[in-house]
Short mmCIF file of C-alpha atoms and ligand atoms in Angstrom, two decimals:
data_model
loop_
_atom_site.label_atom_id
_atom_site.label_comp_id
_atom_site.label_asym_id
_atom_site.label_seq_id
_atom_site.Cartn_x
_atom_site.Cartn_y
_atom_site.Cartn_z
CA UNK D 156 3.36 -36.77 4.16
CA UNK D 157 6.67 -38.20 4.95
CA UNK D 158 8.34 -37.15 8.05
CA UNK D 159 11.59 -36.57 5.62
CA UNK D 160 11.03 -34.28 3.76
CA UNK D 161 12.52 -31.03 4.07
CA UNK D 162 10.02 -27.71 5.33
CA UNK D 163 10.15 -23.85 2.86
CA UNK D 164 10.20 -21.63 5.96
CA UNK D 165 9.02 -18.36 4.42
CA UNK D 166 10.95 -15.63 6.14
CA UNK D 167 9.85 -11.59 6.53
CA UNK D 168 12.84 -9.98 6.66
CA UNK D 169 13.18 -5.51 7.60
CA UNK D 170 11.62 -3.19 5.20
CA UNK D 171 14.52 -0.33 6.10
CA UNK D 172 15.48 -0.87 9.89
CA UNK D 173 17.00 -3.97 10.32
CA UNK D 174 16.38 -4.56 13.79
CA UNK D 175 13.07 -5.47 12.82
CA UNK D 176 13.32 -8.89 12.27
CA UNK D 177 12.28 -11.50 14.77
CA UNK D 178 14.84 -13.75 17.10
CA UNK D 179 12.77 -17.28 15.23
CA UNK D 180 13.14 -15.66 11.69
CA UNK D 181 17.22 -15.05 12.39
CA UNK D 182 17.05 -18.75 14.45
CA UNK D 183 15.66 -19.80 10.85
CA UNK D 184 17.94 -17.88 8.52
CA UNK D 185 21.10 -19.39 10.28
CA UNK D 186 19.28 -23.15 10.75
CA UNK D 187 18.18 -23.95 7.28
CA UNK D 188 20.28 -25.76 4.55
CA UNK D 189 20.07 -22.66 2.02
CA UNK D 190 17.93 -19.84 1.43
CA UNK D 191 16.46 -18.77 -1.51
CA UNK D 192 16.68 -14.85 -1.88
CA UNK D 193 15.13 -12.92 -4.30
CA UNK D 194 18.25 -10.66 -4.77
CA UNK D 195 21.54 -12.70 -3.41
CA UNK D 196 23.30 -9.63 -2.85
CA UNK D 197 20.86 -7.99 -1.10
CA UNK D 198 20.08 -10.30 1.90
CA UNK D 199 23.81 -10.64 2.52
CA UNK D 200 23.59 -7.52 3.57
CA UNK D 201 21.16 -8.87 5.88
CA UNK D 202 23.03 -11.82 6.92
CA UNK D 203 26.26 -10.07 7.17
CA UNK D 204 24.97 -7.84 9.99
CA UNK D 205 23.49 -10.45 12.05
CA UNK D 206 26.37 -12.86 11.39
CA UNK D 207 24.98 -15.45 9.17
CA UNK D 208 26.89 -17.36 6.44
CA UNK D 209 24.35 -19.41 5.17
CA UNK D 210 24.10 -21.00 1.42
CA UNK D 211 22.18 -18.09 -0.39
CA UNK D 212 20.10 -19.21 -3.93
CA UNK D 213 19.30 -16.88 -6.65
CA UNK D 214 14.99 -17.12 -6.58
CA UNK D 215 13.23 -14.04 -8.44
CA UNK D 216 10.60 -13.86 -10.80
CA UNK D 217 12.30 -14.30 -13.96
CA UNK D 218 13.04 -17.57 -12.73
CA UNK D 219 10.28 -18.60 -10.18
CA UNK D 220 8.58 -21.61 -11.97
CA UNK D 221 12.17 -23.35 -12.58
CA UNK D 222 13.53 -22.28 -9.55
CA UNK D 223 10.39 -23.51 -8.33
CA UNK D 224 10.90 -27.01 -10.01
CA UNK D 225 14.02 -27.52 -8.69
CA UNK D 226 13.91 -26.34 -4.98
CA UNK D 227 10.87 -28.79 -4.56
CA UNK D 228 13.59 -31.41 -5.64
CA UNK D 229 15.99 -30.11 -2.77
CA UNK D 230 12.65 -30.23 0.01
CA UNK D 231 11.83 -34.00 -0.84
CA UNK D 232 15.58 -34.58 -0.69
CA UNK D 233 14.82 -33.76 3.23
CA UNK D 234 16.85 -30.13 2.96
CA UNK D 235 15.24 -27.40 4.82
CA UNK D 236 14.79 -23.94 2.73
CA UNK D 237 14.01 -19.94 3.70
CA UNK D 238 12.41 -17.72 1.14
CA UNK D 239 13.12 -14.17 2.11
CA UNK D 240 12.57 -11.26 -0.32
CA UNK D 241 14.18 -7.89 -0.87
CA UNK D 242 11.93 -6.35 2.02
CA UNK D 243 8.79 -7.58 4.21
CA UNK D 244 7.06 -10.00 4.02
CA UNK D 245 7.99 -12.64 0.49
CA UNK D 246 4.87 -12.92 -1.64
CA UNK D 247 3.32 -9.50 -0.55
CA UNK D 248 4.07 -8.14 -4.29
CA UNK D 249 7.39 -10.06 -3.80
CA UNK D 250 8.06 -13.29 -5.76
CA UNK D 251 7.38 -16.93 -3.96
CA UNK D 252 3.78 -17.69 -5.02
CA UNK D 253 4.49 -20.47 -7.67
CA UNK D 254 6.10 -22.10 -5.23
CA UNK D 255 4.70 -22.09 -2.02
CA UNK D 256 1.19 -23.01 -4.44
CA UNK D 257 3.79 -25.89 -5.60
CA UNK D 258 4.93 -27.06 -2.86
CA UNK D 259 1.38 -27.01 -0.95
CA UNK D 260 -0.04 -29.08 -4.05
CA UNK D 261 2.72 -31.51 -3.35
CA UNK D 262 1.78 -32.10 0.56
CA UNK D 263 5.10 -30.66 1.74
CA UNK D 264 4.66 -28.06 4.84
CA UNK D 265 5.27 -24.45 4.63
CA UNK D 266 5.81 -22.46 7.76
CA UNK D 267 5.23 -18.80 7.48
CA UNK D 268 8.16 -16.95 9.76
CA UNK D 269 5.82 -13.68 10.22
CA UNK D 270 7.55 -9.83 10.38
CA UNK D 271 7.54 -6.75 8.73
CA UNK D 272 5.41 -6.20 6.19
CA UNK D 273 4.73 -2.51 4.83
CA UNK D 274 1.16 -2.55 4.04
CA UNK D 275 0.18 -3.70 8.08
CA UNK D 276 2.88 -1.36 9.42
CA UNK D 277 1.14 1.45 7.65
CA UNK D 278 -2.54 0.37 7.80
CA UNK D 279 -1.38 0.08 12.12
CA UNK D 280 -0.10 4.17 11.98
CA UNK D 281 -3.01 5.54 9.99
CA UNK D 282 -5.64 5.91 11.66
CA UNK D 283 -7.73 5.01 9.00
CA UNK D 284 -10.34 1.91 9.34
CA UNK D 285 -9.06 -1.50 9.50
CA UNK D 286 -11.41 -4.11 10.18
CA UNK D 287 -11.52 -4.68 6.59
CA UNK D 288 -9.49 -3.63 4.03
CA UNK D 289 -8.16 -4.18 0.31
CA UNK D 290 -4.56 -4.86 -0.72
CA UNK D 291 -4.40 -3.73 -4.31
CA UNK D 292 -0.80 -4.00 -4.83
CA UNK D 293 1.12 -1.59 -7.36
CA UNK D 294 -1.02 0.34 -9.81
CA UNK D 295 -1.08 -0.16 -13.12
CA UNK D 296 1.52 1.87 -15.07
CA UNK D 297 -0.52 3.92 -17.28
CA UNK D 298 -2.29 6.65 -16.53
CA UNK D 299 -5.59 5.69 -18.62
CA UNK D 300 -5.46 2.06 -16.46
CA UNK D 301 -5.14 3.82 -13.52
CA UNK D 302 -7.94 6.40 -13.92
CA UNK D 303 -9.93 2.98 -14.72
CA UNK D 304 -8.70 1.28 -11.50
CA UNK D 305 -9.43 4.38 -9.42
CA UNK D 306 -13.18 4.98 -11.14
CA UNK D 307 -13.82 0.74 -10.34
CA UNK D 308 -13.07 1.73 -6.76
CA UNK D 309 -15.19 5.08 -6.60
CA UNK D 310 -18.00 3.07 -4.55
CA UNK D 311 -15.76 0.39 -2.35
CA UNK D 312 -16.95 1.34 1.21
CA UNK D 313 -13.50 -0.31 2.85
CA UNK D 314 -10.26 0.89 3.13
CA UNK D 315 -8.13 0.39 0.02
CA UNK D 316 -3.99 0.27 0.25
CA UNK D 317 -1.64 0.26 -2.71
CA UNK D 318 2.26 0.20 -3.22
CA UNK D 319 3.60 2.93 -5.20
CA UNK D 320 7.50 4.17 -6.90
CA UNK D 321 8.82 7.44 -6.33
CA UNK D 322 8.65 7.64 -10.24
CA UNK D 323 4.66 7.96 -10.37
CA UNK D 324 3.59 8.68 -6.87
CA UNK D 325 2.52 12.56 -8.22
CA UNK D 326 1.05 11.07 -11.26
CA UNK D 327 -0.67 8.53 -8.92
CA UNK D 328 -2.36 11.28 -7.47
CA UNK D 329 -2.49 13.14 -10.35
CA UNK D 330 -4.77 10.85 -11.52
CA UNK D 331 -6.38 10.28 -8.00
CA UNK D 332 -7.54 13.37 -8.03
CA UNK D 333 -9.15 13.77 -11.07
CA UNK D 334 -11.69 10.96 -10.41
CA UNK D 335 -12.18 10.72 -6.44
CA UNK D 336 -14.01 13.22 -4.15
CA UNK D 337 -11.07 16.44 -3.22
CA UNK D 338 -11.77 15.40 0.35
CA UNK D 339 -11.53 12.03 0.94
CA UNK D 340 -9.13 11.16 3.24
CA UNK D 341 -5.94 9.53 1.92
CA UNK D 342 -2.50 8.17 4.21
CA UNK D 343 0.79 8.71 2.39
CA UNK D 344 3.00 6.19 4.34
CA UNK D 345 6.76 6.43 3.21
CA UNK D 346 9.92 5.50 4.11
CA UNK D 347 8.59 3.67 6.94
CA UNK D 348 10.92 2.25 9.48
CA UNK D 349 13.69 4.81 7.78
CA UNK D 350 15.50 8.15 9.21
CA UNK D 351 13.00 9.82 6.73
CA UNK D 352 9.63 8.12 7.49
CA UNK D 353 6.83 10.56 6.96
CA UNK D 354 3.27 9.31 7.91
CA UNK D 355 0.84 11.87 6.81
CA UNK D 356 -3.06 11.60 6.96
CA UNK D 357 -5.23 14.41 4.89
CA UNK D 358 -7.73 15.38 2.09
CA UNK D 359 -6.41 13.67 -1.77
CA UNK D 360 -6.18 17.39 -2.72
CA UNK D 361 -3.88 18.43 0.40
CA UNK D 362 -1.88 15.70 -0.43
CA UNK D 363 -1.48 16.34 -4.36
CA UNK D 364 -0.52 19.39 -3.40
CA UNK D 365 2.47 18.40 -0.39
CA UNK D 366 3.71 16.14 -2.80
CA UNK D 367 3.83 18.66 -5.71
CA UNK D 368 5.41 21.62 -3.88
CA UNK D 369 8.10 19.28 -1.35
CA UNK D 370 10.47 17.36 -3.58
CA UNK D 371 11.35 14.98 -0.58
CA UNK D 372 7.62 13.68 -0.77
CA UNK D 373 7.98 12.32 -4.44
CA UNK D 374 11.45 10.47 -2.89
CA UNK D 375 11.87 6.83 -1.53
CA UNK D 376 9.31 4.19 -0.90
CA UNK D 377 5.73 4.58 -0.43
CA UNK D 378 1.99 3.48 1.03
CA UNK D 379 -1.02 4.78 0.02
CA UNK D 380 -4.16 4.34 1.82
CA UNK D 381 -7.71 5.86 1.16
CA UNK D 382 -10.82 6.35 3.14
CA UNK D 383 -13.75 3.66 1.78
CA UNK D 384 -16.58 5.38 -0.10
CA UNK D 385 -18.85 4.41 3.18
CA UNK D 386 -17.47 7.08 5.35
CA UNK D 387 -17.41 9.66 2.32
CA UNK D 388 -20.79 8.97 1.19
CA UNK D 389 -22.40 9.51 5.21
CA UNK D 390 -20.31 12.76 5.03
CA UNK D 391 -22.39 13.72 1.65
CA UNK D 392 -25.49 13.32 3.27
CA UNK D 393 -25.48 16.90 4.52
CA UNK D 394 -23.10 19.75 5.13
CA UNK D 395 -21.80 20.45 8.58
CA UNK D 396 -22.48 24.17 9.61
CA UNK D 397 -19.12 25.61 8.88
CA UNK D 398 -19.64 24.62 5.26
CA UNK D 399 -23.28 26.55 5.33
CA UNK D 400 -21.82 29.45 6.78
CA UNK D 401 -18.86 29.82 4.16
CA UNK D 402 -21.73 29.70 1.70
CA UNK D 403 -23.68 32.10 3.52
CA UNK D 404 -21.11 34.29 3.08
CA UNK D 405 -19.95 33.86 -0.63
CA UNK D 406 -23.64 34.17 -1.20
CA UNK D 407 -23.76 37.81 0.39
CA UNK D 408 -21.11 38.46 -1.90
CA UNK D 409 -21.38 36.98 -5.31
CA UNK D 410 -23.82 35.07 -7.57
CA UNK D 411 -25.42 31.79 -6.75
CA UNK D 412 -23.49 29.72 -9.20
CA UNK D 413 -20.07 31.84 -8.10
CA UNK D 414 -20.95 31.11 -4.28
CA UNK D 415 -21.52 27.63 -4.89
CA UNK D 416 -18.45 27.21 -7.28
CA UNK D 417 -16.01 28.97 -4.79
CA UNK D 418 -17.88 26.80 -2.14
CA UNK D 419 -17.06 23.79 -3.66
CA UNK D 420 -13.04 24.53 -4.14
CA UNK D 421 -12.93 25.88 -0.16
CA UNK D 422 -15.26 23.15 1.86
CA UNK D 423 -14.53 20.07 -0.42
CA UNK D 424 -18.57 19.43 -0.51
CA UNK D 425 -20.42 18.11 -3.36
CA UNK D 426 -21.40 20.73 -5.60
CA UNK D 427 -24.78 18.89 -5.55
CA UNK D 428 -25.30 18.96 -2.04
CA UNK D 429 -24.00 23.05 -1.90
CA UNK D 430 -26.54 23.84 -4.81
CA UNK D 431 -29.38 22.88 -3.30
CA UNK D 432 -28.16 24.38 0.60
CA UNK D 433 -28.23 27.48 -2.06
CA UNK D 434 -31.50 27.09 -2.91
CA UNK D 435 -33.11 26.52 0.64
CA UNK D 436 -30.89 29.54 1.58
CA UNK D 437 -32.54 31.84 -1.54
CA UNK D 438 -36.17 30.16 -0.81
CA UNK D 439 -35.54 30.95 2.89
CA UNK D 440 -34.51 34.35 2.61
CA UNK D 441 -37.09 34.76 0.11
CA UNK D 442 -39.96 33.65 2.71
N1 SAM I 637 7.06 -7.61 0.43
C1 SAM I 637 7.13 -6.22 0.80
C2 SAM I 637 6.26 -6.00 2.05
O1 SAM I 637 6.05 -6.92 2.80
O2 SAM I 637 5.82 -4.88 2.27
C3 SAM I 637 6.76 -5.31 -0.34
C4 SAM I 637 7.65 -5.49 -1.54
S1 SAM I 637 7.24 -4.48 -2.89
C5 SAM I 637 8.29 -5.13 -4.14
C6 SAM I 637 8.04 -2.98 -2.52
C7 SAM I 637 7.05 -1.87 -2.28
O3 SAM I 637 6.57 -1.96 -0.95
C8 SAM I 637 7.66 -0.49 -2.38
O4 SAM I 637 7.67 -0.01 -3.72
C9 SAM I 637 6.74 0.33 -1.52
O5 SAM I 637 5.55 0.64 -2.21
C10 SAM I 637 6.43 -0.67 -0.41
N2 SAM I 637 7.43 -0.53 0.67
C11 SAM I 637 8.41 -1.37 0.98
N3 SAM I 637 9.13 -0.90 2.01
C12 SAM I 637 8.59 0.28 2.34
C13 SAM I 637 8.89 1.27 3.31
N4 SAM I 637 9.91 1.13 4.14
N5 SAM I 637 8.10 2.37 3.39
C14 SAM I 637 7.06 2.52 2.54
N6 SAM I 637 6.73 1.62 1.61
C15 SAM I 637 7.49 0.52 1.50
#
């Protein structure tokens, strides 16, 4: 590859507080001949509060494979280019894919300019597994393709992540709910980096319910991340004693099929694995 052409320094710019950006990606933003924003408006903002008046290009996803097409042109013409996004990290469910793919095929260098990114900032604040994970993105739209996408992920024993609107983040849950386990565990990361960021960790059905009784937790931006099946599935094996005892109880009290009903709703257990603690429990009592 020749020595002159230019480089596409892809720049992560703040995901709400903008002092987190890096001295090398604000070195970059004010070094290169133009950046190409995926919202012009919006990274002046940027630029304006760190002092930058650099040449800003229009580059968003109604117009990536042109604008694509012709920025390639600018790079062999030896001009250097940053791709920043609205927030984060650019191709993270951000535009910039055709062309760094392009401009890869075509031998030219692209140096990544690393920062915030919300996905890793929540994944680091969880508390929730990391060594491996999934980034699923958005969800799909509909509520019959996300009750698919949720029952395809039923058994994956990692961590899974997704992005999420404040227009379907109940229904999201909604939805959750009515195909995974009450208690797994679930992180609802929003507003991160913002005067209102609220990191909670709980069961999916504590968190249906905070986000349908508190209006401020269906508001701004938000990450979702849920407990892999492998930790769930270890935790089905058999019920911790508190969970016996409560049945114990409702069992003094009420019917079999009552005590393991109201069992189910209170402990979160399997239904299978409370039936059949209420069978031991009869056959013991019985003996
Ligand atoms: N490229 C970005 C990144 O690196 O995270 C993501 C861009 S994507 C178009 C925007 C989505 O990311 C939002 O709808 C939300 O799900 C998530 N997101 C972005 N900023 C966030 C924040 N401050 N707090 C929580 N989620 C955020």
């Amino acid at each position: 590859m020749s020595n002159q052409y230019g480089k596409l320094y892809v720049v992560a710019t703040p995901i709400g507080n903008l002092a987190d950006i890096s001295f090398r990606a604000i070195d970059t933003l004010k070094q290169v001949d133009l950046i190409a924003a995926e919202d012009t408006r919006h990274v002046k903002l940027l630029l304006n509060h760190y002092g930058i008046s650099n040449k800003v290009v229009s580059f968003h996803q109604h117009n990536e494979e042109k604008a694509a097409e012709t920025l390639l042109e600018k790079l062999r013409d030896g001009l250097s280019i940053a791709l920043v996004s609205d927030a984060g990290t650019p191709l993270l469910s951000d535009p910039g894919m055709p062309l760094v793919r392009r401009i890869k095929d075509a031998g030219l260098t692209v140096v990544p300019i690393p920062g915030a990114c919300a996905l890793i900032a929540a994944l680091s604040a969880a508390g929730l597994p990391v060594t491996q994970f999934s980034f699923e993105g958005f969800l799909p739209r509909t509520s019959s393709a996300r009750k698919a996408f949720f029952t395809e992920r039923l058994a994956t024993p990692t961590t899974w992540v997704f992005y999420e609107s404040c227009h379907r983040i109940l229904a999201a849950l909604q939805d959750m709910a009515s195909i995974l386990q009450a208690d797994r565990q679930i992180v609802i990361a929003r507003e991160l980096t913002k005067l209102h960021e609220t990191i909670v960790k709980t069961t999916l059905a504590n968190a249906l319910e905070l986000v349908t009784q508190d209006d401020n937790m269906r508001k701004g931006e938000f990450v979702v991340i849920v407990e892999g099946a492998d930790k769930v599935n270890k935790k089905e094996e058999e019920l911790s004693p508190e969970q016996v005892n409560i049945l114990c109880i409702l069992m003094r009290e009420c019917s079999t099929k009552t005590a393991v009903d109201l069992a189910v709703q209170i402990t979160g257990a399997r239904k299978k694995l409370l039936y059949q603690a209420a069978l031991d429990l009869e056959k013991a009592a019985g003996a």
